[in-house]
XYZ file of C-alpha atoms in Angstrom:
202
model
C 45.883 193.144 -102.437
C 49.057 192.871 -104.463
C 51.040 194.833 -101.883
C 50.115 192.247 -99.209
C 51.517 189.449 -101.330
C 54.679 191.473 -101.937
C 55.113 192.117 -98.202
C 54.580 188.449 -97.370
C 57.126 187.454 -100.017
C 59.583 190.048 -98.695
C 59.195 188.824 -95.105
C 59.616 185.204 -96.195
C 62.747 186.117 -98.124
C 64.185 187.915 -95.080
C 63.478 184.903 -92.852
C 65.248 182.615 -95.302
C 68.249 184.955 -95.438
C 68.361 185.170 -91.631
C 68.168 181.386 -91.317
C 70.929 180.898 -93.878
C 73.043 183.509 -92.112
C 72.619 181.711 -88.775
C 73.499 178.365 -90.355
C 76.620 179.808 -91.954
C 77.668 181.390 -88.654
C 77.075 178.126 -86.823
C 79.048 176.247 -89.458
C 81.953 178.659 -89.073
C 81.911 178.184 -85.282
C 81.927 174.398 -85.664
C 84.717 174.514 -88.241
C 86.841 176.820 -86.102
C 86.304 174.675 -83.024
C 87.329 171.581 -84.988
C 90.460 173.267 -86.282
C 91.451 174.455 -82.804
C 90.793 171.038 -81.293
C 92.791 169.201 -83.958
C 95.632 171.688 -83.544
C 95.659 171.067 -79.784
C 95.719 167.323 -80.397
C 98.764 167.698 -82.638
C 100.562 170.038 -80.233
C 99.918 167.977 -77.103
C 100.104 164.497 -78.592
C 96.892 163.653 -76.706
C 93.538 162.800 -78.250
C 91.890 164.660 -75.357
C 93.941 167.766 -74.504
C 91.390 169.225 -72.059
C 89.234 167.539 -69.399
C 86.939 168.696 -66.611
C 87.124 167.124 -63.143
C 83.725 165.823 -62.058
C 84.280 164.694 -58.489
C 86.520 164.964 -55.461
C 88.562 161.778 -55.782
C 91.657 163.818 -56.666
C 91.342 166.344 -53.839
C 93.189 168.249 -52.572
C 95.214 168.366 -55.809
C 92.174 169.037 -58.001
C 88.584 169.859 -57.158
C 85.319 169.269 -58.951
C 84.944 171.717 -61.799
C 88.673 172.225 -62.394
C 89.867 172.045 -65.992
C 92.977 169.938 -66.624
C 95.327 170.357 -69.574
C 96.906 167.167 -70.879
C 100.064 166.311 -72.772
C 101.381 162.994 -74.016
C 105.099 162.372 -74.508
C 107.386 159.385 -75.025
C 108.941 159.784 -71.570
C 108.587 156.767 -69.247
C 105.735 156.875 -66.786
C 106.699 157.562 -63.191
C 104.913 157.273 -59.845
C 103.343 160.585 -58.871
C 102.200 161.605 -62.345
C 98.514 162.334 -62.924
C 97.267 160.575 -66.031
C 94.095 160.019 -68.035
C 93.460 156.409 -69.020
C 90.880 154.311 -70.808
C 89.117 151.287 -69.359
C 87.996 148.570 -71.735
C 84.237 148.622 -72.129
C 83.856 152.039 -70.482
C 83.044 155.191 -72.507
C 84.519 157.494 -69.853
C 88.293 157.617 -69.299
C 89.606 158.144 -65.756
C 91.889 160.830 -64.319
C 94.015 159.495 -61.420
C 97.569 159.438 -60.094
C 100.184 156.797 -60.913
C 101.224 155.078 -57.660
C 103.273 152.157 -58.986
C 105.229 151.410 -62.169
C 106.834 148.036 -62.871
C 109.097 147.605 -65.898
C 110.576 144.290 -66.957
C 114.112 144.848 -68.164
C 114.255 141.811 -70.427
C 110.983 142.432 -72.251
C 110.408 146.158 -71.718
C 106.864 145.411 -70.585
C 105.450 148.147 -68.342
C 102.676 147.692 -65.749
C 101.054 150.753 -64.162
C 98.831 151.099 -61.100
C 96.751 154.217 -60.381
C 94.739 155.634 -57.496
C 92.681 158.709 -56.658
C 94.369 160.910 -54.047
C 91.237 160.988 -51.901
C 90.426 157.291 -52.353
C 91.308 154.654 -49.766
C 92.140 151.956 -52.315
C 93.805 151.767 -55.712
C 91.967 151.596 -59.041
C 91.980 147.851 -59.588
C 88.253 147.857 -58.894
C 87.791 150.285 -61.819
C 89.863 148.347 -64.332
C 88.370 145.791 -66.710
C 87.408 142.443 -65.210
C 90.528 140.391 -64.469
C 92.897 143.317 -65.100
C 95.223 144.329 -62.268
C 97.580 146.698 -64.083
C 97.261 149.360 -66.754
C 99.188 149.202 -70.004
C 100.865 152.319 -71.447
C 98.586 152.015 -74.489
C 95.584 152.743 -72.278
C 96.945 156.100 -71.110
C 95.744 159.085 -73.128
C 97.748 161.880 -71.534
C 99.484 163.406 -68.529
C 98.068 166.381 -66.600
C 100.457 169.314 -67.073
C 98.317 172.223 -65.859
C 94.894 173.195 -64.592
C 92.403 176.058 -64.339
C 90.388 176.089 -61.074
C 86.584 175.788 -61.335
C 86.527 176.813 -65.000
C 84.659 173.646 -65.949
C 81.545 174.263 -63.881
C 79.635 175.510 -66.917
C 80.138 172.109 -68.533
C 78.987 170.290 -65.414
C 75.911 172.493 -64.962
C 74.848 172.176 -68.595
C 75.155 168.395 -68.327
C 73.507 167.895 -64.942
C 70.914 170.691 -65.250
C 69.242 170.452 -68.686
C 67.143 173.545 -67.933
C 70.299 175.639 -68.088
C 70.972 174.352 -71.594
C 67.411 175.255 -72.607
C 67.727 178.760 -71.166
C 71.037 179.154 -72.978
C 69.372 178.272 -76.256
C 66.554 180.733 -75.701
C 68.901 183.569 -74.709
C 71.424 183.092 -77.497
C 69.134 181.589 -80.146
C 72.107 179.409 -80.985
C 72.816 175.964 -79.598
C 76.565 175.615 -79.206
C 76.272 172.752 -76.745
C 77.655 170.465 -79.450
C 81.038 171.634 -78.221
C 80.598 169.515 -75.120
C 79.471 165.936 -74.973
C 79.410 164.378 -71.536
C 78.361 161.226 -69.804
C 77.175 161.172 -66.204
C 78.940 158.754 -63.914
C 78.384 158.103 -60.213
C 82.099 157.665 -59.679
C 84.741 160.335 -59.642
C 84.865 161.722 -63.155
C 85.882 164.561 -65.411
C 84.365 165.747 -68.678
C 86.516 165.965 -71.688
C 85.871 169.239 -73.488
C 86.575 167.519 -76.698
C 83.044 168.231 -77.703
C 84.012 167.586 -81.237
C 85.540 164.227 -80.489
C 83.227 163.214 -77.647
C 85.019 161.926 -74.564
C 84.653 162.413 -70.885
C 86.772 161.690 -67.820
C 86.450 160.264 -64.363
C 88.886 161.317 -61.682
């Protein structure tokens, strides 16, 4: 019966090696993703260089599922720019167009108003209670490019959990940590900063 014990020990050893190999591979993927994300943050000056549009509030400019690429510079904000901004108390930043900018010459104070292209009214109803203008500090980046429909995988994995399960079974590796998203009923866009965890409304 000694050969049975040896075979069992050999199989157990192989399983341990396979598990360790998978963990190392997963760790390398996570590390590489982190490095790439941090590099993009440094290059773009934005804490969220890539977002996914979740709804049609920015149509016809952008459609649901489009991926937007963001950049943040020191240039003054101007009407017509598409920006990503934070709302106090909300975990999901918003992607909309700047429609008004007011700058006070004596103080340098800047007030910004945004609106979705397909919306009938501006975003004051989305801002924090009692807030009627955005501050430059709330803006995370400007949209400088996009990739049509490339973000649908993110949306499907978030809204259809069964797809995530199937993905795990097929690949035997859960890489969904790369994307963390929050569902919102309003126009929104997921931030692919899976490693930093943000999401965007549009």
